[in-house]
Coordinates of C-alpha atoms in Angstrom, one line a residue:
M1 CA -3.0 -36.6 26.1
R2 CA -5.0 -36.7 23.0
F3 CA -5.9 -32.9 23.3
T4 CA -2.2 -32.0 23.5
R5 CA -1.5 -33.9 20.3
N6 CA -4.3 -32.2 18.5
A7 CA -3.3 -28.8 19.8
F8 CA 0.3 -29.5 18.7
A9 CA -0.9 -30.5 15.2
V10 CA -3.0 -27.4 14.8
G11 CA -0.1 -25.3 15.9
I12 CA 2.2 -26.9 13.4
A13 CA -0.4 -26.4 10.6
A14 CA -0.9 -22.8 11.5
T15 CA 2.9 -22.1 11.6
L16 CA 3.4 -23.8 8.2
S17 CA 0.6 -21.8 6.7
A18 CA 2.0 -18.5 8.1
V19 CA 5.4 -19.3 6.8
A20 CA 4.1 -20.2 3.3
F21 CA 2.0 -17.0 3.2
G22 CA 4.9 -14.9 4.5
L23 CA 7.2 -16.2 1.7
S24 CA 4.7 -15.5 -1.1
A25 CA 3.4 -12.1 0.0
P26 CA 6.5 -9.9 -0.7
V27 CA 6.8 -11.4 -4.2
A28 CA 3.2 -10.4 -5.1
Q29 CA 3.5 -7.0 -3.5
A30 CA 6.7 -6.2 -5.5
A31 CA 5.2 -7.2 -8.8
E32 CA 2.2 -5.0 -8.1
S33 CA 4.2 -1.8 -7.4
A34 CA 7.1 -2.0 -9.8
T35 CA 6.9 -2.0 -13.6
P36 CA 10.2 -2.2 -15.4
G37 CA 10.6 0.8 -17.7
G38 CA 7.4 2.2 -16.4
V39 CA 6.3 4.1 -13.3
D40 CA 7.3 2.7 -9.9
C41 CA 4.8 3.6 -7.1
H42 CA 4.4 2.8 -3.4
G43 CA 1.7 3.8 -1.0
W44 CA 1.9 4.1 2.8
T45 CA 0.3 5.7 5.9
H46 CA 2.1 8.6 7.6
A47 CA 4.0 7.3 10.7
N48 CA 2.5 10.0 13.1
N49 CA -1.0 10.4 11.6
P50 CA -3.2 7.4 10.7
D51 CA -5.5 9.7 8.7
H52 CA -2.7 10.8 6.3
G53 CA -2.0 8.6 3.2
I54 CA 0.9 9.1 0.8
A55 CA 1.8 7.7 -2.6
G56 CA 5.3 8.2 -4.0
C57 CA 6.2 7.5 -7.6
T58 CA 9.3 7.4 -9.8
N59 CA 9.0 8.0 -13.5
N60 CA 11.2 5.4 -15.3
T61 CA 9.7 6.3 -18.8
G62 CA 11.1 8.6 -21.4
H63 CA 8.1 11.0 -21.2
P64 CA 6.3 13.1 -18.5
V65 CA 3.8 11.2 -16.4
T66 CA 1.0 12.6 -14.1
F67 CA -0.3 10.7 -11.0
R68 CA -2.2 11.3 -7.8
A69 CA -2.8 9.4 -4.5
E70 CA -6.1 7.6 -4.0
I71 CA -6.7 7.1 -0.3
V72 CA -9.4 4.8 1.0
C73 CA -10.7 6.1 4.4
G74 CA -12.6 4.0 6.9
R75 CA -16.0 5.3 7.9
A76 CA -15.5 8.5 5.8
P77 CA -15.5 9.5 2.2
D78 CA -12.4 8.4 0.2
V79 CA -10.0 11.2 -0.8
S80 CA -7.6 11.9 -3.7
G81 CA -4.3 13.7 -3.5
Q82 CA -3.1 16.5 -5.7
W83 CA -2.0 15.7 -9.3
V84 CA 1.8 15.6 -9.7
T85 CA 3.6 15.7 -13.0
L86 CA 6.9 13.8 -13.1
A87 CA 9.7 14.4 -15.7
P88 CA 11.6 11.3 -16.8
G89 CA 13.7 10.0 -13.9
Q90 CA 12.0 12.2 -11.3
Y91 CA 10.4 11.1 -8.0
S92 CA 7.6 12.9 -6.1
E93 CA 4.7 12.3 -3.7
S94 CA 1.0 13.0 -3.6
Q95 CA -0.8 13.1 -0.3
G96 CA -4.3 13.1 1.1
V97 CA -5.9 13.3 4.6
C98 CA -9.0 11.5 5.7
A99 CA -11.7 13.3 7.6
L100 CA -11.3 13.6 11.4
Y101 CA -14.2 11.2 12.0
S102 CA -12.7 8.4 9.9
S103 CA -11.2 5.3 11.3
G104 CA -8.0 6.0 9.4
V105 CA -6.4 5.1 6.1
G106 CA -7.5 1.7 4.9
R107 CA -5.4 1.6 1.7
V108 CA -3.3 3.9 -0.4
G109 CA -3.4 3.5 -4.2
W110 CA -2.6 5.8 -7.1
T111 CA -4.0 6.8 -10.5
I112 CA -1.6 7.4 -13.4
Q113 CA -2.6 9.5 -16.4

Protein backbone atom coordinates (compact mmCIF):
# COMPACT_ATOMS: atom_id res chain seq x y z
CA MET A 1 0.00 0.00 0.00
CA ARG A 2 2.82 2.39 0.80
CA PHE A 3 4.34 1.91 -2.71
CA THR A 4 1.01 2.89 -4.30
CA ARG A 5 0.83 6.13 -2.31
CA ASN A 6 4.42 7.07 -3.24
CA ALA A 7 3.80 6.30 -6.89
CA PHE A 8 0.62 8.38 -6.78
CA ALA A 9 2.47 11.31 -5.16
CA VAL A 10 5.24 11.13 -7.74
CA GLY A 11 2.64 11.05 -10.53
CA ILE A 12 0.87 14.12 -9.14
CA ALA A 13 4.18 16.02 -8.80
CA ALA A 14 5.18 15.15 -12.38
CA THR A 15 1.77 16.22 -13.70
CA LEU A 16 1.89 19.55 -11.85
CA SER A 17 5.42 20.21 -13.15
CA ALA A 18 4.38 19.43 -16.71
CA VAL A 19 1.35 21.70 -16.45
CA ALA A 20 3.42 24.55 -14.99
CA PHE A 21 6.08 24.16 -17.71
CA GLY A 22 3.43 23.92 -20.43
CA LEU A 23 1.82 27.17 -19.28
CA SER A 24 5.08 29.10 -19.22
CA ALA A 25 6.72 27.81 -22.43
CA PRO A 26 4.50 29.54 -25.04
CA VAL A 27 4.94 32.92 -23.37
CA ALA A 28 8.75 32.69 -23.49
CA GLN A 29 8.67 31.45 -27.09
CA ALA A 30 6.39 34.27 -28.24
CA ALA A 31 8.60 36.90 -26.62
CA GLU A 32 11.64 35.43 -28.35
CA SER A 33 10.23 35.50 -31.89
CA ALA A 34 8.21 38.71 -32.03
CA THR A 35 9.49 42.25 -31.60
CA PRO A 36 6.84 44.99 -31.80
CA GLY A 37 7.73 47.39 -34.60
CA GLY A 38 10.73 45.22 -35.52
CA VAL A 39 11.25 42.00 -37.44
CA ASP A 40 9.02 39.02 -36.60
CA CYS A 41 10.73 35.67 -37.35
CA HIS A 42 9.86 32.02 -36.83
CA GLY A 43 11.91 28.89 -37.56
CA TRP A 44 10.73 25.35 -38.28
CA THR A 45 11.68 22.03 -39.86
CA HIS A 46 10.05 21.03 -43.15
CA ALA A 47 7.15 18.60 -42.62
CA ASN A 48 8.42 16.02 -45.14
CA ASN A 49 12.20 16.41 -44.81
CA PRO A 50 13.83 16.41 -41.36
CA ASP A 51 17.08 17.76 -42.91
CA HIS A 52 15.41 20.94 -44.26
CA GLY A 53 15.21 24.02 -42.01
CA ILE A 54 13.23 27.17 -42.81
CA ALA A 55 13.11 30.64 -41.23
CA GLY A 56 10.32 33.03 -42.18
CA CYS A 57 10.39 36.73 -41.31
CA THR A 58 8.06 39.72 -41.62
CA ASN A 59 9.56 43.20 -41.72
CA ASN A 60 7.53 45.50 -39.45
CA THR A 61 10.05 48.34 -39.65
CA GLY A 62 10.06 51.39 -41.90
CA HIS A 63 13.26 50.38 -43.75
CA PRO A 64 14.60 47.34 -45.68
CA VAL A 65 15.96 44.47 -43.60
CA THR A 66 18.15 41.53 -44.67
CA PHE A 67 18.10 38.14 -42.91
CA ARG A 68 19.05 34.50 -43.42
CA ALA A 69 18.27 31.15 -41.80
CA GLU A 70 20.87 29.55 -39.51
CA ILE A 71 20.29 25.80 -39.27
CA VAL A 72 21.93 23.63 -36.59
CA CYS A 73 22.48 20.14 -38.01
CA GLY A 74 23.01 17.09 -35.85
CA ARG A 75 26.24 15.15 -36.59
CA ALA A 76 27.02 17.38 -39.59
CA PRO A 77 28.25 20.94 -40.16
CA ASP A 78 25.67 23.67 -39.57
CA VAL A 79 24.34 25.47 -42.65
CA SER A 80 23.14 28.99 -43.47
CA GLY A 81 20.35 29.84 -45.87
CA GLN A 82 20.44 32.49 -48.58
CA TRP A 83 20.32 36.18 -47.64
CA VAL A 84 16.84 37.65 -48.20
CA THR A 85 16.07 41.39 -48.28
CA LEU A 86 12.61 42.45 -47.09
CA ALA A 87 10.95 45.76 -47.88
CA PRO A 88 8.78 47.27 -45.11
CA GLY A 89 5.70 45.07 -44.53
CA GLN A 90 7.07 42.19 -46.65
CA TYR A 91 7.31 38.48 -45.64
CA SER A 92 9.75 35.93 -47.05
CA GLU A 93 11.65 32.76 -46.14
CA SER A 94 15.27 31.59 -46.12
CA GLN A 95 16.06 27.87 -46.22
CA GLY A 96 18.93 25.46 -45.75
CA VAL A 97 19.38 21.69 -45.99
CA CYS A 98 21.64 19.64 -43.73
CA ALA A 99 24.00 17.03 -45.20
CA LEU A 100 22.57 13.58 -45.94
CA TYR A 101 24.62 12.01 -43.12
CA SER A 102 23.26 14.40 -40.46
CA SER A 103 20.76 13.32 -37.83
CA GLY A 104 18.44 16.12 -38.95
CA VAL A 105 17.70 19.73 -38.03
CA GLY A 106 18.32 20.41 -34.36
CA ARG A 107 17.29 24.06 -34.36
CA VAL A 108 16.45 26.84 -36.79
CA GLY A 109 17.51 30.40 -36.00
CA TRP A 110 18.14 33.51 -38.06
CA THR A 111 20.61 36.35 -38.48
CA ILE A 112 19.34 39.87 -39.20
CA GLN A 113 21.56 42.55 -40.75
